[in-house]
CSV table of C-alpha atoms in Angstrom, one decimal:
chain,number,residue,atom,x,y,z
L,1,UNK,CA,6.5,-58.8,-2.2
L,2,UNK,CA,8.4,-55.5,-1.4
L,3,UNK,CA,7.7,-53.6,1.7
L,4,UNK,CA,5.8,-50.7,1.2
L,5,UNK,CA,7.2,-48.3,3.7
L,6,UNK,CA,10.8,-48.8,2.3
L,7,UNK,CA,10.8,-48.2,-0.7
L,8,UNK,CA,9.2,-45.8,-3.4
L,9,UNK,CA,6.0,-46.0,-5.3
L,10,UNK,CA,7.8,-46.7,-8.6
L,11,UNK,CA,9.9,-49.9,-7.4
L,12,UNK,CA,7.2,-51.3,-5.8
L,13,UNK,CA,5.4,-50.9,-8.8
L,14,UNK,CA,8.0,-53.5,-10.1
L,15,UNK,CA,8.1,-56.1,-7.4
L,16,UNK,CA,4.2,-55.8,-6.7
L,17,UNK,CA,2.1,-59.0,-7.5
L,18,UNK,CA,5.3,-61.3,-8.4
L,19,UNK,CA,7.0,-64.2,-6.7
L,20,UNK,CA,3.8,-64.4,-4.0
L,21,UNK,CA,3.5,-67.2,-2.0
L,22,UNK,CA,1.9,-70.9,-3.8
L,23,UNK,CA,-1.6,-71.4,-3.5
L,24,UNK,CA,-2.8,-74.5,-2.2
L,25,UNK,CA,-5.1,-75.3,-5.4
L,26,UNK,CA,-2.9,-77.0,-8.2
L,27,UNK,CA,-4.0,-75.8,-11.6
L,28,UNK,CA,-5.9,-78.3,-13.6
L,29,UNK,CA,-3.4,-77.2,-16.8
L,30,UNK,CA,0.4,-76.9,-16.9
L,31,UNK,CA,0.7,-73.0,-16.5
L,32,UNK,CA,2.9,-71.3,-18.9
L,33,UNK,CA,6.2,-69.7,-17.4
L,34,UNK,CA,6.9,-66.5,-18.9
L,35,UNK,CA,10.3,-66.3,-17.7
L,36,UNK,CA,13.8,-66.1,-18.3
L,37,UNK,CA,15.2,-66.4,-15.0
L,38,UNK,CA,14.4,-68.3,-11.6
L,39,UNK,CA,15.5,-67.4,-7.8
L,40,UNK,CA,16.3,-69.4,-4.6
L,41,UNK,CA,15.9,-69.0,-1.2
L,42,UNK,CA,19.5,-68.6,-0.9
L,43,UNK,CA,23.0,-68.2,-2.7
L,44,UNK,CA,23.6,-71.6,-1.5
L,45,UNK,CA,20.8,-73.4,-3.1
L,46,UNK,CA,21.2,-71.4,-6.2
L,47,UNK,CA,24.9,-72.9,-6.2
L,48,UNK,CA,23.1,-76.2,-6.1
L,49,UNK,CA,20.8,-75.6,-8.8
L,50,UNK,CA,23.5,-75.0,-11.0
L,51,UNK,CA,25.1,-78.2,-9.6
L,52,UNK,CA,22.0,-80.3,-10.2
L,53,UNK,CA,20.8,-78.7,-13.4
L,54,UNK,CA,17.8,-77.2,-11.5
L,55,UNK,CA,16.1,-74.8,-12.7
L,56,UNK,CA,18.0,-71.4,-12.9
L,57,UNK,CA,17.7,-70.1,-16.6
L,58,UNK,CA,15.2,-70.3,-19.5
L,59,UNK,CA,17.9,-71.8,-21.7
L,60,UNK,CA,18.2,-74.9,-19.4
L,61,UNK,CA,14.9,-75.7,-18.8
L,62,UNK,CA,11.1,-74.2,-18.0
L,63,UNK,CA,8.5,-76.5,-16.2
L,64,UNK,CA,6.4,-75.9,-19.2
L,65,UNK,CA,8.5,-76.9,-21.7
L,66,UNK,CA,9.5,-79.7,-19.2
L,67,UNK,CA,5.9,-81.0,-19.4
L,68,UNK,CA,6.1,-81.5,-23.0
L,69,UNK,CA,9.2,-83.5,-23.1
L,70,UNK,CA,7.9,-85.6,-20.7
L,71,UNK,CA,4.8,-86.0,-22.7
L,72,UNK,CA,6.5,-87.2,-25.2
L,73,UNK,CA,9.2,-89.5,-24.0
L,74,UNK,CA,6.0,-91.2,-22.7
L,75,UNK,CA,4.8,-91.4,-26.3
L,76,UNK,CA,8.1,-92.5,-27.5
L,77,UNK,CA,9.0,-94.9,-24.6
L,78,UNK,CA,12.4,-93.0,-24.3
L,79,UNK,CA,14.1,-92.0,-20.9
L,80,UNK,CA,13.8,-88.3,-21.6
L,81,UNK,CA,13.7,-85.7,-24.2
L,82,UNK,CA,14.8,-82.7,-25.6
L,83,UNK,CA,12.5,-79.8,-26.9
L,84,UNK,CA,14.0,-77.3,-29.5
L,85,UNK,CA,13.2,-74.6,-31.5
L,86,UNK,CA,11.9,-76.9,-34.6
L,87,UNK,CA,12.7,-80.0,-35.7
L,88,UNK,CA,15.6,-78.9,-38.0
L,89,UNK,CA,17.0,-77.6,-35.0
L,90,UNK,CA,16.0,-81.1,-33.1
L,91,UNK,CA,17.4,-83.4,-35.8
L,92,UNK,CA,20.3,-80.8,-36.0
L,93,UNK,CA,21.1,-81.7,-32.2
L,94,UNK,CA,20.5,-85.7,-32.7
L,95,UNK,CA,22.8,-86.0,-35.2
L,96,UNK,CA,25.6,-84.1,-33.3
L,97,UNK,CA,24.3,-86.4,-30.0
L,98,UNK,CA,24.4,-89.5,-32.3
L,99,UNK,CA,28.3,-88.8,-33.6
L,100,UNK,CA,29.6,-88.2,-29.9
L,101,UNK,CA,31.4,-91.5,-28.6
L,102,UNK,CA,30.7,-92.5,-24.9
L,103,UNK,CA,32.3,-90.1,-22.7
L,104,UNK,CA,33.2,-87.4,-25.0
L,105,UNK,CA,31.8,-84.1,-25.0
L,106,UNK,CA,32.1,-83.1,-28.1
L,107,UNK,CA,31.1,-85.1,-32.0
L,108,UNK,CA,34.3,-86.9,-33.6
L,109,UNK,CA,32.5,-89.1,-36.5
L,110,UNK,CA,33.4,-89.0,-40.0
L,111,UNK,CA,30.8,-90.9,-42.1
L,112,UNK,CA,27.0,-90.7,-41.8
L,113,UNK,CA,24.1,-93.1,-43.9
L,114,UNK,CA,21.7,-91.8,-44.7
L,115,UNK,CA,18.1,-92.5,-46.4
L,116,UNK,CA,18.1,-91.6,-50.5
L,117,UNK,CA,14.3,-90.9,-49.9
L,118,UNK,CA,14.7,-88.1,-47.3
L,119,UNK,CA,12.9,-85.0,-47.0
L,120,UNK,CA,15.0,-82.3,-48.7
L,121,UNK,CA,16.1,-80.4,-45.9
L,122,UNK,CA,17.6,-83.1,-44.5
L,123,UNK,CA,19.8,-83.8,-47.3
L,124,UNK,CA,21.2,-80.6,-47.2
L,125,UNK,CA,21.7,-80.2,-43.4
L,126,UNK,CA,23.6,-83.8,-44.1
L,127,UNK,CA,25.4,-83.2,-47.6
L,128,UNK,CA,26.0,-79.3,-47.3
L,129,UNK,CA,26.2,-78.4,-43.6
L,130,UNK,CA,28.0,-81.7,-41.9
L,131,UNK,CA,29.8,-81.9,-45.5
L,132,UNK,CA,31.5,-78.4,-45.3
L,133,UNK,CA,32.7,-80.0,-41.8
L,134,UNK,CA,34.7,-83.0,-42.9
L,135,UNK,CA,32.0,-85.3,-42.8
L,136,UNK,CA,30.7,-87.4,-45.7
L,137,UNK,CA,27.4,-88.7,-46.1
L,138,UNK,CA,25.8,-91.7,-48.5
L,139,UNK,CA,22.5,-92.1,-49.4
L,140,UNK,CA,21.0,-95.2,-50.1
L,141,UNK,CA,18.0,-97.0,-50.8
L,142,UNK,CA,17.1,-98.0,-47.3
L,143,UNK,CA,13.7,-100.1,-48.6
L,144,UNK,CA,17.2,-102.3,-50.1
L,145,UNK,CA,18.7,-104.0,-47.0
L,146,UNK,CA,21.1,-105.7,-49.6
L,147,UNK,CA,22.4,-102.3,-50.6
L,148,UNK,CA,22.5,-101.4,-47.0
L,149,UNK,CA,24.8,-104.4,-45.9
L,150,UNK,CA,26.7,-103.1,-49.2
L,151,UNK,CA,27.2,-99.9,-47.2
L,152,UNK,CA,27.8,-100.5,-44.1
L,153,UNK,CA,30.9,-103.2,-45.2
L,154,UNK,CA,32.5,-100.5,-47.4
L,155,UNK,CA,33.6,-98.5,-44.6
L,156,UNK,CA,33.3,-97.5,-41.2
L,157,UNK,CA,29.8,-95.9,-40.6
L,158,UNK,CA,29.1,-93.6,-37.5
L,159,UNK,CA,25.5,-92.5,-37.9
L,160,UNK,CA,22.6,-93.6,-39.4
L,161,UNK,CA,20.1,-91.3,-39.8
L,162,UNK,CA,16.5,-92.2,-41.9
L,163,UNK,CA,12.8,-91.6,-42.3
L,164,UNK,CA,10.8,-95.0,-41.4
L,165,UNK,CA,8.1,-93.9,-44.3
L,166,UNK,CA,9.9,-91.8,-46.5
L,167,UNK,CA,8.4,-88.2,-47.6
L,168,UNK,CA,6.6,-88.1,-50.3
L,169,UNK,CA,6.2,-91.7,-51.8
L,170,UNK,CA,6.0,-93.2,-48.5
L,171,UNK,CA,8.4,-96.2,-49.2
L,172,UNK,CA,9.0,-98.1,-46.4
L,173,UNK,CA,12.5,-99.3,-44.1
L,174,UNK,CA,12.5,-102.4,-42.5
L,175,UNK,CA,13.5,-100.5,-38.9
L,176,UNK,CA,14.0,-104.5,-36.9
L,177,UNK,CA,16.1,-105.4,-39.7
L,178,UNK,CA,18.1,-102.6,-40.0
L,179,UNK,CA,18.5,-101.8,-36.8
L,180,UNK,CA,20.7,-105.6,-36.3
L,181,UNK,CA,22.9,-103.9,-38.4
L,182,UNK,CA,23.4,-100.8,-37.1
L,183,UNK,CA,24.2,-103.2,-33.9
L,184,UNK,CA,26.7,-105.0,-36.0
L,185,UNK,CA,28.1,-102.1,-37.3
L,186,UNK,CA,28.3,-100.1,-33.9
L,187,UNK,CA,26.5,-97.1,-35.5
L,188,UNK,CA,23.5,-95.1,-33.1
L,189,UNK,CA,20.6,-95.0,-35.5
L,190,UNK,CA,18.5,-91.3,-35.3
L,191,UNK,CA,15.2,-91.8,-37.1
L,192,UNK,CA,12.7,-89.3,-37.9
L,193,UNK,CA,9.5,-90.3,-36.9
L,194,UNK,CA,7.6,-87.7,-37.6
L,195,UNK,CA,5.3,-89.3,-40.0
L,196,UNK,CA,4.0,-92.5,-38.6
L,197,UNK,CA,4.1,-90.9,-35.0
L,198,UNK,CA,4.8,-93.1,-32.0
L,199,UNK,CA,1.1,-94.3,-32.4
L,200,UNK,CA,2.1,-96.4,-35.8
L,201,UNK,CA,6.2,-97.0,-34.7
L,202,UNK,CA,8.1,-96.8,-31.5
L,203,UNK,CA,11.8,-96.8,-32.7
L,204,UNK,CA,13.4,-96.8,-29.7
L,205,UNK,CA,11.5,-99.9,-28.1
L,206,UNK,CA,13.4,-101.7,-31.1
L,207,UNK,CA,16.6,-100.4,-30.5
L,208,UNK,CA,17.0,-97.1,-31.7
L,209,UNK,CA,19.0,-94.7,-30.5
L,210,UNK,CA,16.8,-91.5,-30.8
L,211,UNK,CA,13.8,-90.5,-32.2
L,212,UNK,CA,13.5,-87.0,-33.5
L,213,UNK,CA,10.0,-85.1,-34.8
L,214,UNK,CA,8.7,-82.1,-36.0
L,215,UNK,CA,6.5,-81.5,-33.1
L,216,UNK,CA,4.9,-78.7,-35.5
L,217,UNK,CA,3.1,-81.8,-37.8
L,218,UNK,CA,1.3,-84.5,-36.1
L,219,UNK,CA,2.4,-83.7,-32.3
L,220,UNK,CA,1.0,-80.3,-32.8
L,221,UNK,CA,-1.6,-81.3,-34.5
L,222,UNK,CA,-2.9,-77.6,-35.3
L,223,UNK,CA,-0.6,-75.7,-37.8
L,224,UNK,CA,-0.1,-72.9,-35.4
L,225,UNK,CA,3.2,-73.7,-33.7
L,226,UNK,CA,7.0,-74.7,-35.1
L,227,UNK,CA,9.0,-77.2,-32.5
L,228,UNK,CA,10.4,-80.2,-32.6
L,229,UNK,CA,11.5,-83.2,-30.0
L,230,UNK,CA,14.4,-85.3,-29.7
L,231,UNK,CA,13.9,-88.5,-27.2
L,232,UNK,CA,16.5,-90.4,-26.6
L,233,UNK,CA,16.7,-94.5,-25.5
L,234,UNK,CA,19.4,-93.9,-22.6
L,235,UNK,CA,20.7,-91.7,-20.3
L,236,UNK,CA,24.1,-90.9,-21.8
L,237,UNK,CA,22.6,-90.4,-25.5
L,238,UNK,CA,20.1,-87.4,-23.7
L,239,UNK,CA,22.6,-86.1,-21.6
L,240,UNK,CA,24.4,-85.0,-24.8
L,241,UNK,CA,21.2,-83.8,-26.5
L,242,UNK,CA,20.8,-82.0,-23.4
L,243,UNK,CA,24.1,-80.2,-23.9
L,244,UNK,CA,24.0,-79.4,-27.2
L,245,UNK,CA,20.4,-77.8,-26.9
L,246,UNK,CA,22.0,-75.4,-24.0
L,247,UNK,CA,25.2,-74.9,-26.2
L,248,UNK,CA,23.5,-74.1,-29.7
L,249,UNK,CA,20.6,-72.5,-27.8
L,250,UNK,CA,17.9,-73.3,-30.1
L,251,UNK,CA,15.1,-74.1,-27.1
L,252,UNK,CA,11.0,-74.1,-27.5
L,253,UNK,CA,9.4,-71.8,-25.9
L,254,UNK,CA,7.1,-72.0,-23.1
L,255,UNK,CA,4.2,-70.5,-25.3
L,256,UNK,CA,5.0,-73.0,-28.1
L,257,UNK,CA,5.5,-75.7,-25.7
L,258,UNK,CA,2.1,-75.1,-24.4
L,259,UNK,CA,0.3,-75.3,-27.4
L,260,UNK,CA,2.2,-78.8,-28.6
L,261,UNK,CA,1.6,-79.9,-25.2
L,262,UNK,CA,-2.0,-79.4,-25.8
L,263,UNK,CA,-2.1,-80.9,-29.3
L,264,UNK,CA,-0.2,-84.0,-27.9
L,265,UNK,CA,-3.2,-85.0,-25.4
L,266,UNK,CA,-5.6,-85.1,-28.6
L,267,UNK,CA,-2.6,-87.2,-30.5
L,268,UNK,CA,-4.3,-90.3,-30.4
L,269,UNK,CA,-7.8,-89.5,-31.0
L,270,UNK,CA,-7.2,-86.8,-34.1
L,271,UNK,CA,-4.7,-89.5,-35.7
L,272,UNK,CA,-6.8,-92.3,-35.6
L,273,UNK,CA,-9.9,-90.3,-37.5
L,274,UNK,CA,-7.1,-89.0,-40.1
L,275,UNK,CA,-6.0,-92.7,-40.6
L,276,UNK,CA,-9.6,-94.2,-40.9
L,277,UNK,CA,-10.6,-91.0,-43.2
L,278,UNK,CA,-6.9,-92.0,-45.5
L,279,UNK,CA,-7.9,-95.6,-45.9
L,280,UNK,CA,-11.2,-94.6,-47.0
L,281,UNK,CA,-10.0,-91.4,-49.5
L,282,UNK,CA,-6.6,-93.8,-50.5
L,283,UNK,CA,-9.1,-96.6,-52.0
L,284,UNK,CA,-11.3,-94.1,-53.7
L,285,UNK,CA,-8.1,-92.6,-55.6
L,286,UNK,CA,-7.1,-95.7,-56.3
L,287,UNK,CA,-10.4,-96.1,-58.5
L,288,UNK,CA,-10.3,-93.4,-60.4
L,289,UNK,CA,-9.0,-92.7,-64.2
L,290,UNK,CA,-7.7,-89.6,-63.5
L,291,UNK,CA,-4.9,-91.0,-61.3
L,292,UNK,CA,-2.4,-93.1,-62.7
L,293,UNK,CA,-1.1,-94.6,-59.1
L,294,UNK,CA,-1.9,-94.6,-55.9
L,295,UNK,CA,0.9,-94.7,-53.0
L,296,UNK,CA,-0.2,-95.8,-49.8
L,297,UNK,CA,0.6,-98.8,-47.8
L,298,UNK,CA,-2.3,-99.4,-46.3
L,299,UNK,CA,-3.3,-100.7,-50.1
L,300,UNK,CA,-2.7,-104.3,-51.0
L,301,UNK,CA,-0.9,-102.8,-54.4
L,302,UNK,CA,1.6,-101.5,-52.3
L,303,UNK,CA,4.7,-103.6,-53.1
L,304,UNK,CA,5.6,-103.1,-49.4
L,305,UNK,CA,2.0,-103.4,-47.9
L,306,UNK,CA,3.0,-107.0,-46.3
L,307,UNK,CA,5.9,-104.7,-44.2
L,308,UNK,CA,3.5,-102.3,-43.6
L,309,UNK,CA,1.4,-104.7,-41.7
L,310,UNK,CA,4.1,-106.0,-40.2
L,311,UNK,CA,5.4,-102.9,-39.0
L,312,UNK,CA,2.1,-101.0,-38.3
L,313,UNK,CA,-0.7,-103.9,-38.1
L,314,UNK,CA,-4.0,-102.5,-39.9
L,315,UNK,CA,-2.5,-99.0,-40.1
L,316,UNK,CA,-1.6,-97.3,-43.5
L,317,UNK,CA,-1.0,-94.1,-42.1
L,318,UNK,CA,-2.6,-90.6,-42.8
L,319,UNK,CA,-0.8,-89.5,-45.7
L,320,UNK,CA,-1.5,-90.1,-49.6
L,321,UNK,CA,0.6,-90.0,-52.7
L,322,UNK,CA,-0.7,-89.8,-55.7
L,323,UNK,CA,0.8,-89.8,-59.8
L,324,UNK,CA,-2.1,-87.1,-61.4
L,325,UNK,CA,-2.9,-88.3,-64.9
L,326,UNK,CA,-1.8,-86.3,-67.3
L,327,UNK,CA,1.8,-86.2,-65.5
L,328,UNK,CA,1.9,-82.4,-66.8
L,329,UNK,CA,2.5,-79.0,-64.3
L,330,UNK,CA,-0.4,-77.0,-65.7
L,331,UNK,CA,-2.7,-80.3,-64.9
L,332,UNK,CA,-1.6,-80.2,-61.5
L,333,UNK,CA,-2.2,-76.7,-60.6
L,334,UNK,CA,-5.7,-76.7,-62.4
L,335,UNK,CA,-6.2,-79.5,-59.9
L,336,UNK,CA,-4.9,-77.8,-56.9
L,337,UNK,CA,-6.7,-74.6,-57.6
L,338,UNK,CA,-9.7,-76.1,-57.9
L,339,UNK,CA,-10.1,-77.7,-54.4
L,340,UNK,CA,-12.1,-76.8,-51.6
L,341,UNK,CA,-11.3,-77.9,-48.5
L,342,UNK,CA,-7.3,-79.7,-49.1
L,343,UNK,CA,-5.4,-76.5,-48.3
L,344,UNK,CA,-2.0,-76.3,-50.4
L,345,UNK,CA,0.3,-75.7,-47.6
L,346,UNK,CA,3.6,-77.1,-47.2
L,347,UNK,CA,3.7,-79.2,-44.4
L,348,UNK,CA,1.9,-82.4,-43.0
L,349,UNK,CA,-0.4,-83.3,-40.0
L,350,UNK,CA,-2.6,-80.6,-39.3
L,351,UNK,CA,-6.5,-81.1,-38.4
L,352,UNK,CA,-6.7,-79.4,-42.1
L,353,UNK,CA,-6.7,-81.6,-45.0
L,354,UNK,CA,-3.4,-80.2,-46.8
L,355,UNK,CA,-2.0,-81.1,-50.5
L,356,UNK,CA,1.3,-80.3,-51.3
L,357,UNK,CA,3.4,-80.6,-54.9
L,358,UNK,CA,6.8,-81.9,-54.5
L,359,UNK,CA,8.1,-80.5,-57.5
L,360,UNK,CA,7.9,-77.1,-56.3
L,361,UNK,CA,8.1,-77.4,-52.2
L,362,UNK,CA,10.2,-80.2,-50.6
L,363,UNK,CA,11.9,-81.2,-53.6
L,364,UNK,CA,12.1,-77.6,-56.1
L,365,UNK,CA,15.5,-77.5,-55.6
L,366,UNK,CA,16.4,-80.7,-57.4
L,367,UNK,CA,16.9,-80.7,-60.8
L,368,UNK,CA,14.1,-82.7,-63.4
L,369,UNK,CA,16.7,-85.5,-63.8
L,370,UNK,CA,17.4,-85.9,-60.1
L,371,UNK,CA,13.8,-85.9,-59.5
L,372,UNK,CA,12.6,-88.5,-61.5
L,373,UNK,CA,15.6,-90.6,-60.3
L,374,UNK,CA,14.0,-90.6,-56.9
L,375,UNK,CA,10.6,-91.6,-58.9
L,376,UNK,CA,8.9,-88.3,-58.3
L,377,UNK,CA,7.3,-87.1,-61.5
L,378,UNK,CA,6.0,-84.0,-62.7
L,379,UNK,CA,2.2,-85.1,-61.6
L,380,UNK,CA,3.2,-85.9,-58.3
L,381,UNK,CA,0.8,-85.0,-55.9
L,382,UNK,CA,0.6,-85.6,-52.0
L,383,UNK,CA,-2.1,-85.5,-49.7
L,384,UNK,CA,-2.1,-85.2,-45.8
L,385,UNK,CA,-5.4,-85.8,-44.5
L,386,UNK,CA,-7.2,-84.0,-42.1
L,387,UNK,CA,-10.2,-85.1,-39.6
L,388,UNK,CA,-12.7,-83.5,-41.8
L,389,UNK,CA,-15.2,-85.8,-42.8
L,390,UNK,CA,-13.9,-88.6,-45.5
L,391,UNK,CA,-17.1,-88.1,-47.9
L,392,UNK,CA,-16.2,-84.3,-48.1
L,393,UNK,CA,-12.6,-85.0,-48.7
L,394,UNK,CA,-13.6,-87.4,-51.8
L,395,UNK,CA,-16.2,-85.1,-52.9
L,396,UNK,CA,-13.8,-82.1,-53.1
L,397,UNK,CA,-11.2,-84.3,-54.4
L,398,UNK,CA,-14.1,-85.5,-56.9
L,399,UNK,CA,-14.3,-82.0,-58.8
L,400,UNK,CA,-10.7,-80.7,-58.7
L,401,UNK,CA,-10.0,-83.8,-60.8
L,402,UNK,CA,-12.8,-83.4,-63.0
L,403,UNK,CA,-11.1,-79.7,-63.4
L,404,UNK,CA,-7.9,-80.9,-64.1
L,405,UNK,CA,-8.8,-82.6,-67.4
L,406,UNK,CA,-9.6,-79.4,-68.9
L,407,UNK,CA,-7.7,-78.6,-72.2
């Protein structure tokens, strides 16, 4: 505090009520530090801050912030992570991390695989923003290990960089498998785990490199925050995710990181209602006329459901695809228009029940042909389930499809 005989009334009025001494009570919650700056005793220590990467500015690191990503390399079973701005900004960052060799400080690779079945974003930070730099990227089946050993002996592969349940027909990638061939082919692996969550898939225990998420779906968990996460397997790998962040400058917030924070403590309990709920709402679409197929690998019909228990034991997840019957756009919005409680809103993992159309979110920009060469179809339909009770979901789920049969 400022002394109040030295100075004036109006720069005390500055100083007053900050930087006081610590109480001795430790909050119960991680406060939130609202601040772009931190001071030291001395110019010495702050020399050694800088030195140790102590904390000395916002875009380096915030003990709030820093309580997230240590939050979730718990989840992940990494040795740190990286918080950023969203997770386009986190997979951004991976990818750069991923295509720096040991020791460099800067990304030198040329060639990146990548999953066909990718959310669309992806594709274009891959094929349009890494391709205007020099560096090509394939995409492949990754459900088709064949075509994946195909790959990877055509030429020299840097990165690999896929979705372990791809987004929206939730096709699965046999991560043990592949992952002995990324070894083989000396390529770091960055997978987005974003849909199974760490509480389905740990990528990293198997060998991954890094796992990346879009904190703002299931880590969130609320719909009221963007961020995203990179955690990395080993030192090195962070330590360049950790550079990159401070370099591009795309950090999380300490408000945002307080809320995801928050949402990661309730992870487990709100995903395991939202996967008992999907089971229970995935079997019930499966039984109905109105609905042509069902994807969900929780379901014996799905041709990968032996993986799937493999991969995630009794677990099919908590999202639902869906073919609407007839495979027509007008059928599909009288459907969506007509529900209740599934909010359309385009993203995944929220304590709402949320349906979203491919067609004209994640994948508008492809054309019809394109589409339907990935196998999504005009009545495509996908459903992220909330922790609303199941018999609701069906029962609202019940009428819009009554409503979509109308001429």
């Amino acid at each position: 505090m400022v002394n109040d005989t030295k100075w004036s009334l109006t720069t005390r009025l500055v100083h007053e009520g900050e930087r006081g001494a610590r109480t001795a009570g430790t909050p119960t919650s991680m406060p939130i530090y609202a601040t772009a700056t931190y001071i030291h005793p001395s110019a010495q220590e702050l020399d050694q801050a800088f030195s140790d990467g102590g904390l000395v500015y916002g875009r380096y690191g915030n003990p709030t912030v820093n309580g997230f990503e240590a939050a979730v390399a718990l989840l992940e079973g990494g040795v740190g992570a990286v918080a950023f701005g969203s997770g386009m900004a986190a997979l951004h960052a991976a990818i750069l991390a991923a295509g720096t060799p040991r020791g460099a400080t800067q990304p030198s690779f040329q060639h990146v695989l990548a999953a066909r079945d990718m959310y669309g974003t992806t594709r274009t930070l891959l094929h349009d923003f890494f391709g205007a730099q020099g560096i090509t990227t394939e995409f492949v089946d990754m459900s088709d290990m064949e075509a994946v050993r195909q790959s990877f002996a055509a030429r020299q592969t840097d990165v690999v960089v896929l979705e372990p349940i791809s987004n929206p027909l939730l096709k699965l990638v046999d991560l043990p498998a592949l992952i002995g061939l990324c070894r083989e082919a000396g390529a770091r692996l960055v997978v987005d785990n974003t849909l199974p969550t760490p509480l389905m898939l740990r990528p990293l225990t198997l060998g991954a490199d890094f796992a990346v998420h879009s904190a703002t779906k299931y880590l969130g968990g609320h719909g009221d925050v963007i961020g995203g996460v990179v955690v990395a397997r080993s030192r090195l790998p962070l330590d360049n995710v950790r550079a990159y962040s401070k370099l591009l400058g795309a950090v999380l917030g300490p408000f945002d990181a307080r809320l995801l924070a928050r949402g990661v403590k309730t992870l487990s309990l709100r995903f395991r209602q939202q996967c008992a709920s999907a089971a229970v709402v995935a079997s019930w679409l499966n039984e109905q006329p109105q609905v042509a197929r069902v994807y969900y690998p929780g379901l014996p019909c799905h041709p990968q459901h032996d993986l799937a228990q493999q991969l995630f034991g009794d677990c099919g997840g908590a999202m639902i695809a869906f073919d609407l019957r007839p495979a027509e756009q007008k059928a599909v919005f009288r459907f969506m228009d007509a529900l209740e409680l599934f909010l359309p809103a385009t993203s995944l993992g929220d304590i709402y029940s949320l349906v979203t159309y491919p067609v004209i979110a994640s994948h508008r920009d492809l054309t019809p042909e394109q589409r339907a060469g990935l196998g999504i179809g005009d009545g495509l339909l996908r459903l992220s389930i909330g922790i609303e009770d199941a018999a609701d979901l069906i029962a609202d789920l019940g009428a819009a499809l009554a409503k979509s049969q109308l001429q």
